[in-house]
CSV table of C-alpha atoms in Angstrom, one decimal:
chain,number,residue,atom,x,y,z
A,1,UNK,CA,38.5,17.2,11.5
A,2,UNK,CA,35.7,15.9,14.0
A,3,UNK,CA,32.1,17.2,13.4
A,4,UNK,CA,30.2,17.6,16.8
A,5,UNK,CA,26.4,15.4,17.0
A,6,UNK,CA,25.3,18.3,18.5
A,7,UNK,CA,25.6,20.0,15.1
A,8,UNK,CA,24.8,18.0,12.6
A,9,UNK,CA,21.6,18.0,14.4
A,10,UNK,CA,21.3,22.0,14.2
A,11,UNK,CA,21.9,21.6,10.7
A,12,UNK,CA,19.4,19.0,10.2
A,13,UNK,CA,16.6,21.7,11.3
A,14,UNK,CA,17.1,22.9,9.3
A,15,UNK,CA,18.2,21.2,6.4
A,16,UNK,CA,14.7,19.3,6.8
A,17,UNK,CA,13.2,23.2,7.0
A,18,UNK,CA,14.7,23.8,3.5
A,19,UNK,CA,13.8,20.4,1.9
A,20,UNK,CA,10.1,21.1,3.1
A,21,UNK,CA,10.2,24.7,2.0
A,22,UNK,CA,11.0,22.8,-1.7
A,23,UNK,CA,8.5,20.6,-0.8
A,24,UNK,CA,5.5,22.6,-0.4
A,25,UNK,CA,6.2,24.9,-3.7
A,26,UNK,CA,4.9,22.4,-5.5
A,27,UNK,CA,1.7,23.3,-4.4
A,28,UNK,CA,2.2,26.8,-6.6
A,29,UNK,CA,4.1,25.5,-8.9
A,30,UNK,CA,5.9,22.1,-10.5
A,31,UNK,CA,9.3,23.0,-10.4
A,32,UNK,CA,13.3,21.8,-11.7
A,33,UNK,CA,13.8,22.4,-7.7
A,34,UNK,CA,11.3,20.1,-6.4
A,35,UNK,CA,11.9,17.3,-9.2
A,36,UNK,CA,15.9,17.5,-8.1
A,37,UNK,CA,14.4,17.0,-4.6
A,38,UNK,CA,12.2,14.2,-5.6
A,39,UNK,CA,15.0,12.4,-7.1
A,40,UNK,CA,17.2,12.6,-3.6
A,41,UNK,CA,14.1,11.6,-2.2
A,42,UNK,CA,13.6,8.3,-4.5
A,43,UNK,CA,17.4,7.6,-4.4
A,44,UNK,CA,17.3,7.9,-0.4
A,45,UNK,CA,15.1,5.5,-0.5
A,46,UNK,CA,16.1,3.2,-2.7
A,47,UNK,CA,19.2,3.6,-0.1
A,48,UNK,CA,17.4,2.8,3.2
A,49,UNK,CA,15.9,-0.4,1.1
A,50,UNK,CA,18.5,-1.7,0.1
A,51,UNK,CA,21.0,-1.5,3.0
A,52,UNK,CA,18.2,-3.1,5.3
A,53,UNK,CA,17.2,-5.7,3.3
A,54,UNK,CA,21.0,-7.2,3.1
A,55,UNK,CA,21.3,-6.8,6.5
A,56,UNK,CA,17.6,-7.6,7.7
A,57,UNK,CA,17.6,-10.7,5.0
A,58,UNK,CA,20.9,-11.1,3.2
A,59,UNK,CA,23.5,-11.3,5.5
A,60,UNK,CA,21.8,-13.6,8.2
A,61,UNK,CA,20.1,-15.6,5.8
A,62,UNK,CA,22.5,-16.5,3.2
A,63,UNK,CA,25.6,-14.3,4.0
A,64,UNK,CA,26.0,-15.8,7.1
A,65,UNK,CA,24.7,-19.6,7.4
A,66,UNK,CA,27.7,-20.1,3.9
A,67,UNK,CA,30.5,-18.8,6.4
A,68,UNK,CA,29.2,-20.8,9.3
A,69,UNK,CA,29.0,-23.2,7.1
A,70,UNK,CA,33.0,-22.9,5.6
A,71,UNK,CA,33.9,-21.8,8.8
A,72,UNK,CA,32.4,-26.1,9.7
A,73,UNK,CA,30.1,-24.7,12.5
A,74,UNK,CA,27.5,-24.9,10.1
A,75,UNK,CA,24.2,-23.4,10.9
A,76,UNK,CA,21.8,-24.5,8.6
A,77,UNK,CA,21.4,-28.1,7.1
A,78,UNK,CA,23.7,-28.5,3.7
A,79,UNK,CA,20.5,-29.6,1.7
A,80,UNK,CA,18.9,-26.4,2.9
A,81,UNK,CA,21.9,-24.0,2.3
A,82,UNK,CA,22.4,-25.3,-1.4
A,83,UNK,CA,19.0,-24.6,-2.3
A,84,UNK,CA,18.9,-20.6,-0.8
A,85,UNK,CA,22.5,-20.5,-2.5
A,86,UNK,CA,21.1,-21.9,-6.9
A,87,UNK,CA,17.7,-19.3,-5.9
A,88,UNK,CA,19.5,-16.3,-5.2
A,89,UNK,CA,22.0,-17.0,-8.3
A,90,UNK,CA,19.0,-18.5,-10.9
A,91,UNK,CA,17.7,-15.3,-9.7
A,92,UNK,CA,20.4,-12.9,-10.1
A,93,UNK,CA,20.5,-14.6,-13.5
A,94,UNK,CA,17.6,-11.5,-14.8
A,95,UNK,CA,20.2,-8.9,-14.2
A,96,UNK,CA,21.6,-9.9,-17.9
A,97,UNK,CA,19.3,-10.2,-21.1
A,98,UNK,CA,20.8,-13.6,-22.2
A,99,UNK,CA,20.3,-15.5,-19.2
A,100,UNK,CA,17.4,-13.8,-17.7
A,101,UNK,CA,15.0,-16.8,-18.3
A,102,UNK,CA,16.9,-19.0,-16.3
A,103,UNK,CA,15.4,-16.2,-13.3
A,104,UNK,CA,12.0,-17.5,-14.4
A,105,UNK,CA,11.4,-20.9,-12.0
A,106,UNK,CA,12.7,-18.3,-9.3
A,107,UNK,CA,10.3,-15.9,-9.4
A,108,UNK,CA,7.4,-18.0,-10.7
A,109,UNK,CA,8.5,-19.6,-7.4
A,110,UNK,CA,7.4,-16.1,-5.7
A,111,UNK,CA,4.4,-15.7,-7.4
A,112,UNK,CA,2.8,-19.5,-6.1
A,113,UNK,CA,3.9,-18.4,-2.7
A,114,UNK,CA,2.3,-15.2,-3.0
A,115,UNK,CA,-0.8,-16.6,-5.2
A,116,UNK,CA,-1.0,-19.3,-2.1
A,117,UNK,CA,-0.8,-16.2,1.1
A,118,UNK,CA,-3.2,-13.9,-0.8
A,119,UNK,CA,-6.4,-16.6,-1.3
A,120,UNK,CA,-5.4,-17.7,3.2
A,121,UNK,CA,-5.3,-14.6,3.6
A,122,UNK,CA,-8.4,-13.3,1.6
A,123,UNK,CA,-10.4,-16.3,2.8
A,124,UNK,CA,-9.4,-16.2,5.9
A,125,UNK,CA,-8.4,-12.0,7.0
A,126,UNK,CA,-11.1,-10.9,5.1
A,127,UNK,CA,-13.9,-13.4,3.5
A,128,UNK,CA,-14.5,-15.4,6.2
A,129,UNK,CA,-14.8,-12.4,8.9
A,130,UNK,CA,-16.8,-10.0,6.5
A,131,UNK,CA,-19.3,-12.6,6.0
A,132,UNK,CA,-19.3,-13.5,9.5
A,133,UNK,CA,-20.3,-9.5,10.5
A,134,UNK,CA,-22.8,-9.0,7.5
A,135,UNK,CA,-24.5,-12.7,8.7
A,136,UNK,CA,-25.0,-11.3,12.6
A,137,UNK,CA,-25.7,-7.7,11.6
A,138,UNK,CA,-28.9,-8.0,12.9
A,139,UNK,CA,-29.0,-7.6,16.8
A,140,UNK,CA,-31.7,-10.7,17.6
A,141,UNK,CA,-30.8,-10.2,21.4
A,142,UNK,CA,-31.1,-6.1,21.7
A,143,UNK,CA,-34.1,-6.1,19.5
A,144,UNK,CA,-35.8,-9.3,22.0
A,145,UNK,CA,-34.7,-6.7,24.6
A,146,UNK,CA,-36.0,-3.5,23.6
A,147,UNK,CA,-39.7,-6.5,22.1
A,148,UNK,CA,-40.1,-7.9,25.2
A,149,UNK,CA,-39.5,-4.8,27.5
A,150,UNK,CA,-42.2,-2.6,25.7
A,151,UNK,CA,-39.7,-0.4,23.7
A,152,UNK,CA,-41.0,-0.5,20.4
A,153,UNK,CA,-39.5,1.9,18.9
A,154,UNK,CA,-36.1,0.3,19.3
A,155,UNK,CA,-37.2,-2.7,18.6
A,156,UNK,CA,-38.5,-0.8,14.8
A,157,UNK,CA,-34.4,1.2,15.1
A,158,UNK,CA,-32.1,-2.3,15.4
A,159,UNK,CA,-34.4,-3.7,12.3
A,160,UNK,CA,-34.0,-0.8,10.4
A,161,UNK,CA,-30.0,-0.2,11.1
A,162,UNK,CA,-30.0,-3.5,10.4
A,163,UNK,CA,-31.6,-3.7,7.5
A,164,UNK,CA,-29.6,-1.0,5.0
A,165,UNK,CA,-26.7,-2.5,6.2
A,166,UNK,CA,-27.4,-5.4,4.6
A,167,UNK,CA,-28.8,-3.2,1.8
A,168,UNK,CA,-26.0,-0.8,1.9
A,169,UNK,CA,-24.0,-4.0,1.4
A,170,UNK,CA,-26.2,-6.1,-1.2
A,171,UNK,CA,-26.2,-3.5,-3.1
A,172,UNK,CA,-22.7,-3.4,-3.8
A,173,UNK,CA,-21.6,-6.0,-4.7
A,174,UNK,CA,-24.6,-6.2,-7.2
A,175,UNK,CA,-23.4,-2.8,-8.8
A,176,UNK,CA,-20.3,-5.8,-9.8
A,177,UNK,CA,-22.7,-8.4,-11.3
A,178,UNK,CA,-22.2,-7.9,-15.1
A,179,UNK,CA,-24.1,-11.0,-15.6
A,180,UNK,CA,-26.4,-10.6,-18.8
A,181,UNK,CA,-29.3,-12.2,-20.7
A,182,UNK,CA,-29.0,-12.6,-23.8
A,183,UNK,CA,-31.4,-11.1,-26.7
A,184,UNK,CA,-29.6,-12.1,-29.7
A,185,UNK,CA,-28.7,-10.0,-31.8
A,186,UNK,CA,-29.8,-6.8,-29.8
A,187,UNK,CA,-27.3,-5.9,-26.4
A,188,UNK,CA,-27.8,-8.1,-23.5
A,189,UNK,CA,-30.1,-6.7,-20.8
A,190,UNK,CA,-29.2,-7.1,-17.2
A,191,UNK,CA,-32.2,-8.4,-15.5
A,192,UNK,CA,-34.4,-5.0,-14.4
A,193,UNK,CA,-33.9,-6.2,-9.8
A,194,UNK,CA,-30.6,-6.5,-10.5
A,195,UNK,CA,-30.2,-2.9,-12.5
A,196,UNK,CA,-32.7,-1.0,-9.8
A,197,UNK,CA,-30.1,-2.9,-7.3
A,198,UNK,CA,-27.1,-2.3,-8.7
A,199,UNK,CA,-27.8,1.9,-9.2
A,200,UNK,CA,-28.8,2.3,-5.1
A,201,UNK,CA,-25.1,0.7,-4.9
A,202,UNK,CA,-23.3,3.5,-7.0
A,203,UNK,CA,-24.8,5.6,-4.5
A,204,UNK,CA,-23.6,3.5,-2.0
A,205,UNK,CA,-20.2,3.2,-2.7
A,206,UNK,CA,-20.5,6.9,-4.0
A,207,UNK,CA,-20.6,7.3,0.1
A,208,UNK,CA,-18.1,5.0,0.4
A,209,UNK,CA,-15.3,6.0,-0.9
A,210,UNK,CA,-15.9,9.9,-0.1
A,211,UNK,CA,-15.3,8.2,3.5
A,212,UNK,CA,-12.2,6.6,2.5
A,213,UNK,CA,-11.1,10.7,0.7
A,214,UNK,CA,-11.6,12.1,3.9
A,215,UNK,CA,-9.9,10.4,5.7
A,216,UNK,CA,-6.6,10.4,3.1
A,217,UNK,CA,-7.8,14.6,3.0
A,218,UNK,CA,-7.9,13.9,7.3
A,219,UNK,CA,-4.5,12.6,7.2
A,220,UNK,CA,-3.2,14.8,4.9
A,221,UNK,CA,-4.0,18.1,6.8
A,222,UNK,CA,-2.5,16.7,10.0
A,223,UNK,CA,0.7,16.1,8.1
A,224,UNK,CA,0.0,19.9,6.4
A,225,UNK,CA,-0.4,21.5,9.8
A,226,UNK,CA,2.9,19.6,11.3
A,227,UNK,CA,5.1,21.3,8.6
A,228,UNK,CA,3.3,23.9,9.2
A,229,UNK,CA,4.0,23.9,13.4
A,230,UNK,CA,7.5,22.5,12.3
A,231,UNK,CA,8.5,25.6,9.7
A,232,UNK,CA,7.0,27.9,12.2
A,233,UNK,CA,9.0,26.5,14.8
A,234,UNK,CA,12.2,26.8,12.6
A,235,UNK,CA,11.4,30.5,12.0
A,236,UNK,CA,11.8,30.9,15.9
A,237,UNK,CA,14.9,29.0,16.3
A,238,UNK,CA,15.8,31.5,13.2
A,239,UNK,CA,14.4,34.4,14.7
A,240,UNK,CA,15.8,33.5,18.9
A,241,UNK,CA,12.5,33.3,20.3
A,242,UNK,CA,13.1,30.2,20.9
B,1,UNK,CA,24.4,-18.9,-26.1
B,2,UNK,CA,20.6,-20.1,-26.0
B,3,UNK,CA,19.2,-20.4,-22.7
B,4,UNK,CA,15.9,-21.6,-22.3
B,5,UNK,CA,13.9,-22.4,-19.8
B,6,UNK,CA,10.1,-23.2,-21.2
B,7,UNK,CA,6.9,-21.8,-19.6
B,8,UNK,CA,5.3,-25.1,-18.1
B,9,UNK,CA,8.6,-25.8,-16.2
B,10,UNK,CA,8.1,-22.7,-14.2
B,11,UNK,CA,4.3,-22.9,-14.4
B,12,UNK,CA,4.7,-26.4,-12.1
B,13,UNK,CA,7.4,-24.9,-10.0
B,14,UNK,CA,4.2,-22.1,-8.9
B,15,UNK,CA,1.5,-24.6,-9.1
B,16,UNK,CA,3.7,-26.9,-6.7
B,17,UNK,CA,4.8,-24.5,-4.1
B,18,UNK,CA,1.3,-22.8,-4.3
B,19,UNK,CA,0.2,-25.9,-3.6
B,20,UNK,CA,2.2,-26.9,-0.8
B,21,UNK,CA,1.9,-23.2,1.0
B,22,UNK,CA,-1.7,-23.5,1.0
B,23,UNK,CA,-2.4,-27.2,1.7
B,24,UNK,CA,0.1,-26.0,4.5
B,25,UNK,CA,-2.0,-23.2,6.1
B,26,UNK,CA,-4.7,-26.1,6.4
B,27,UNK,CA,-3.0,-28.6,7.9
B,28,UNK,CA,-0.4,-28.1,10.7
B,29,UNK,CA,2.2,-31.2,10.1
B,30,UNK,CA,2.9,-29.0,6.8
B,31,UNK,CA,4.3,-26.0,8.9
B,32,UNK,CA,8.0,-27.1,8.7
B,33,UNK,CA,7.8,-27.1,5.8
B,34,UNK,CA,5.8,-23.8,4.7
B,35,UNK,CA,8.5,-22.1,7.5
B,36,UNK,CA,10.8,-23.3,5.1
B,37,UNK,CA,9.2,-22.1,2.1
B,38,UNK,CA,8.3,-18.8,2.6
B,39,UNK,CA,12.3,-18.2,3.8
B,40,UNK,CA,13.5,-19.2,0.4
B,41,UNK,CA,10.5,-16.9,-0.2
B,42,UNK,CA,11.8,-13.5,2.2
B,43,UNK,CA,14.9,-14.4,1.3
B,44,UNK,CA,14.0,-14.6,-2.6
B,45,UNK,CA,11.9,-11.1,-2.2
B,46,UNK,CA,15.0,-9.0,0.2
B,47,UNK,CA,17.5,-10.1,-3.6
B,48,UNK,CA,14.5,-9.3,-5.9
B,49,UNK,CA,15.0,-5.3,-3.9
B,50,UNK,CA,18.5,-5.9,-4.6
B,51,UNK,CA,17.8,-6.2,-8.4
B,52,UNK,CA,15.4,-3.6,-8.7
B,53,UNK,CA,18.2,-1.5,-7.0
B,54,UNK,CA,21.1,-2.1,-9.5
B,55,UNK,CA,18.9,-2.1,-12.3
B,56,UNK,CA,18.1,2.0,-10.9
B,57,UNK,CA,21.3,2.2,-10.7
B,58,UNK,CA,22.2,1.1,-13.8
B,59,UNK,CA,19.0,3.3,-15.7
B,60,UNK,CA,20.0,6.0,-14.2
B,61,UNK,CA,24.1,5.7,-14.8
B,62,UNK,CA,22.9,5.5,-18.5
B,63,UNK,CA,20.9,8.7,-18.0
B,64,UNK,CA,23.9,10.5,-16.8
B,65,UNK,CA,26.4,9.3,-19.3
B,66,UNK,CA,23.9,10.1,-22.2
B,67,UNK,CA,23.1,14.0,-20.4
B,68,UNK,CA,19.2,13.4,-20.2
B,69,UNK,CA,18.9,15.8,-16.9
B,70,UNK,CA,21.9,14.7,-15.9
B,71,UNK,CA,21.9,16.2,-12.6
B,72,UNK,CA,18.8,15.1,-11.1
B,73,UNK,CA,20.2,11.3,-12.2
B,74,UNK,CA,23.3,12.3,-10.5
B,75,UNK,CA,21.1,13.8,-7.4
B,76,UNK,CA,19.4,10.5,-7.0
B,77,UNK,CA,22.1,8.7,-7.4
B,78,UNK,CA,24.3,10.2,-4.8
B,79,UNK,CA,22.0,9.9,-2.2
B,80,UNK,CA,21.2,5.9,-3.2
B,81,UNK,CA,24.9,5.1,-2.9
B,82,UNK,CA,25.8,7.7,-0.1
B,83,UNK,CA,22.4,6.1,2.2
B,84,UNK,CA,23.4,2.7,1.4
B,85,UNK,CA,26.5,2.8,2.6
B,86,UNK,CA,25.9,5.1,6.0
B,87,UNK,CA,22.9,2.4,6.7
B,88,UNK,CA,24.9,-0.7,5.8
B,89,UNK,CA,27.9,0.2,7.7
B,90,UNK,CA,26.6,1.8,11.1
B,91,UNK,CA,23.3,-0.1,10.5
B,92,UNK,CA,19.8,2.2,10.2
B,93,UNK,CA,20.2,2.8,14.2
B,94,UNK,CA,23.3,4.1,14.0
B,95,UNK,CA,23.2,8.9,14.0
B,96,UNK,CA,24.1,9.4,10.3
B,97,UNK,CA,21.5,7.3,9.2
B,98,UNK,CA,18.7,8.2,11.8
B,99,UNK,CA,20.1,12.1,10.6
B,100,UNK,CA,19.7,11.0,6.9
B,101,UNK,CA,16.5,9.4,7.4
B,102,UNK,CA,15.2,12.4,10.3
B,103,UNK,CA,16.5,15.0,7.6
B,104,UNK,CA,16.2,14.0,4.2
B,105,UNK,CA,13.6,11.4,4.3
B,106,UNK,CA,11.1,11.8,6.6
B,107,UNK,CA,10.4,15.9,5.6
B,108,UNK,CA,10.4,15.6,2.0
B,109,UNK,CA,7.1,12.0,2.2
B,110,UNK,CA,5.3,14.5,5.1
B,111,UNK,CA,5.8,17.9,2.7
B,112,UNK,CA,4.3,15.3,0.1
B,113,UNK,CA,1.6,14.0,2.1
B,114,UNK,CA,1.0,17.9,2.8
B,115,UNK,CA,0.7,18.8,-0.3
B,116,UNK,CA,-1.7,15.9,-0.9
B,117,UNK,CA,-4.5,17.9,1.0
B,118,UNK,CA,-4.0,20.8,-1.4
B,119,UNK,CA,-4.2,18.2,-4.3
B,120,UNK,CA,-7.2,16.1,-2.7
B,121,UNK,CA,-8.8,19.7,-2.2
B,122,UNK,CA,-8.6,20.7,-5.5
B,123,UNK,CA,-10.1,17.8,-6.9
B,124,UNK,CA,-12.9,17.9,-5.1
B,125,UNK,CA,-14.0,21.6,-5.7
B,126,UNK,CA,-13.4,21.1,-9.1
B,127,UNK,CA,-15.3,17.6,-9.6
B,128,UNK,CA,-18.2,19.1,-10.1
B,129,UNK,CA,-17.4,21.4,-12.6
B,130,UNK,CA,-16.4,18.0,-14.4
B,131,UNK,CA,-19.2,16.0,-13.9
B,132,UNK,CA,-22.8,17.5,-12.0
B,133,UNK,CA,-24.8,13.8,-12.0
B,134,UNK,CA,-26.1,12.1,-8.7
B,135,UNK,CA,-22.7,10.6,-7.6
B,136,UNK,CA,-20.5,13.4,-7.3
B,137,UNK,CA,-23.8,15.7,-5.5
B,138,UNK,CA,-23.6,12.2,-3.4
B,139,UNK,CA,-20.0,12.0,-3.0
B,140,UNK,CA,-19.9,16.0,-2.4
B,141,UNK,CA,-23.2,16.2,0.0
B,142,UNK,CA,-21.6,13.4,2.1
B,143,UNK,CA,-17.8,14.6,2.1
B,144,UNK,CA,-19.6,18.2,2.9
B,145,UNK,CA,-21.5,16.1,6.0
B,146,UNK,CA,-17.6,14.3,8.0
B,147,UNK,CA,-15.8,17.3,7.0
B,148,UNK,CA,-18.8,18.8,9.7
B,149,UNK,CA,-18.8,15.8,11.7
B,150,UNK,CA,-15.1,15.3,12.2
B,151,UNK,CA,-14.1,17.8,15.0
B,152,UNK,CA,-15.0,21.5,15.9
B,153,UNK,CA,-15.2,23.7,13.2
B,154,UNK,CA,-13.6,27.1,15.0
B,155,UNK,CA,-13.9,26.1,18.1
B,156,UNK,CA,-18.0,24.8,17.3
B,157,UNK,CA,-18.9,22.4,18.1
B,158,UNK,CA,-22.5,21.3,16.0
B,159,UNK,CA,-24.0,18.6,17.2
B,160,UNK,CA,-26.1,17.7,14.4
B,161,UNK,CA,-23.1,16.6,12.1
B,162,UNK,CA,-20.4,15.1,14.9
B,163,UNK,CA,-23.2,13.1,17.3
B,164,UNK,CA,-25.8,12.6,14.6
B,165,UNK,CA,-25.4,12.1,10.8
B,166,UNK,CA,-21.7,11.3,10.9
B,167,UNK,CA,-21.7,8.5,13.1
B,168,UNK,CA,-25.0,7.3,10.9
B,169,UNK,CA,-22.9,8.0,7.6
B,170,UNK,CA,-19.4,6.4,9.1
B,171,UNK,CA,-21.1,3.0,11.0
B,172,UNK,CA,-23.8,2.0,8.7
B,173,UNK,CA,-23.9,3.5,4.9
B,174,UNK,CA,-20.4,3.7,4.5
B,175,UNK,CA,-19.6,0.7,6.5
B,176,UNK,CA,-22.3,-1.4,4.5
B,177,UNK,CA,-20.9,-0.4,0.9
B,178,UNK,CA,-17.3,-1.0,2.5
B,179,UNK,CA,-17.6,-4.5,3.6
B,180,UNK,CA,-19.0,-5.0,0.1
B,181,UNK,CA,-16.3,-3.8,-1.6
B,182,UNK,CA,-13.8,-6.0,0.5
B,183,UNK,CA,-15.7,-9.2,-0.3
B,184,UNK,CA,-15.8,-8.1,-4.0
B,185,UNK,CA,-11.8,-7.2,-3.4
B,186,UNK,CA,-11.3,-11.0,-1.4
B,187,UNK,CA,-13.3,-12.7,-4.3
B,188,UNK,CA,-10.8,-10.7,-7.2
B,189,UNK,CA,-8.0,-12.2,-4.8
B,190,UNK,CA,-9.2,-15.6,-4.5
B,191,UNK,CA,-9.8,-15.2,-8.4
B,192,UNK,CA,-6.4,-14.0,-8.9
B,193,UNK,CA,-4.3,-16.3,-6.6
B,194,UNK,CA,-6.9,-19.7,-7.6
B,195,UNK,CA,-5.6,-18.8,-12.0
B,196,UNK,CA,-2.2,-18.8,-11.2
B,197,UNK,CA,-2.6,-22.0,-8.8
B,198,UNK,CA,-4.4,-23.7,-12.2
B,199,UNK,CA,-1.3,-22.3,-14.7
B,200,UNK,CA,-4.1,-19.3,-16.1
B,201,UNK,CA,-1.9,-17.1,-15.7
B,202,UNK,CA,1.5,-16.9,-15.4
B,203,UNK,CA,2.8,-13.5,-14.6
B,204,UNK,CA,6.3,-15.2,-13.7
B,205,UNK,CA,7.4,-15.1,-17.4
B,206,UNK,CA,8.7,-17.2,-20.7
């Protein structure tokens, strides 16, 4: 029996609506059907990710080059291919607890690559750009133009805004400074200036976290509105209003 | 059979490979070597993902056999296998694979995000009940101000919030602090990476 694609699409809409309702039911109370849906979600996500990994990486990077090699039309040099096969076999040794140790050098390789990329990414992608941005906080050109033009209010505003940004950055960093002077048998004491700056940093961090919280809340509200609109459309479809 | 590969060998691999990749980021002459190593790492990451897939299968298969909430495990295994076979067979763009994605994965994922809106609202409301201190007040006032400044409220725009206070909080107060946090996070990442490359941290076991 051939199921038409249109019919399957319609079934999919109702199925999606049912899953949406069950998932939203968690807002009222945790329930067994919601847990079943969560297990379905984990299973589907894992199956999808595994299939994509096989199709997009394992087949083109390992299986097809082996088949090409066996067919006498190599696409990779034999040493590279041998290393790929060897590393994969060693990693597969992790499947059994008895041979799991054989896979350690391969996980070490992955860790080494990850650490190097993390260092490169942190320095080139965050540290240098953020420090450059922090160093260029004071808009000197605009300040000079405003000052020379007699706009003293504007020039003061530029200084104030730059100082605020700099204070926020420095005090946030000070919050994570835990160095303290040793005082013999007494508890170590942090420098009073750093302590005050750290307290101010905590206030700025509260503001920053509230900003991030607001962003996530707005995204979540967007998803809620989209789901409610979807359920309304499905209800209209069921009632024949569309 | 006693198979033992001592940690120093694994540490040597991690340090050597890490240094090669790090040096290749600085010197373009090593780009080919870096790309080769990155291709191995990509392949190994995919194989590691498949190992995770196999482990998940094994754990839930055992749970099903031992009767530990077998229905949940059955649903998970069925979803996992059906999705894997169909997506592998017809590709992620295939009709049935897309149907699974759009009719199962997407609605659950979006609905979980929607539930998050309710959870976050409740969490924000409970914050002040749990902790009555200056930081909670700052957090909640900022949240309130940013929500009011995010757009018109019931069709009425509040210019004091949308044009003055909101942008000021976003562009000055939180940007400065977020910059500090980002610098702190990247210094932490740098330190963790260096500890691995120096062999002080060995998270690869052994």
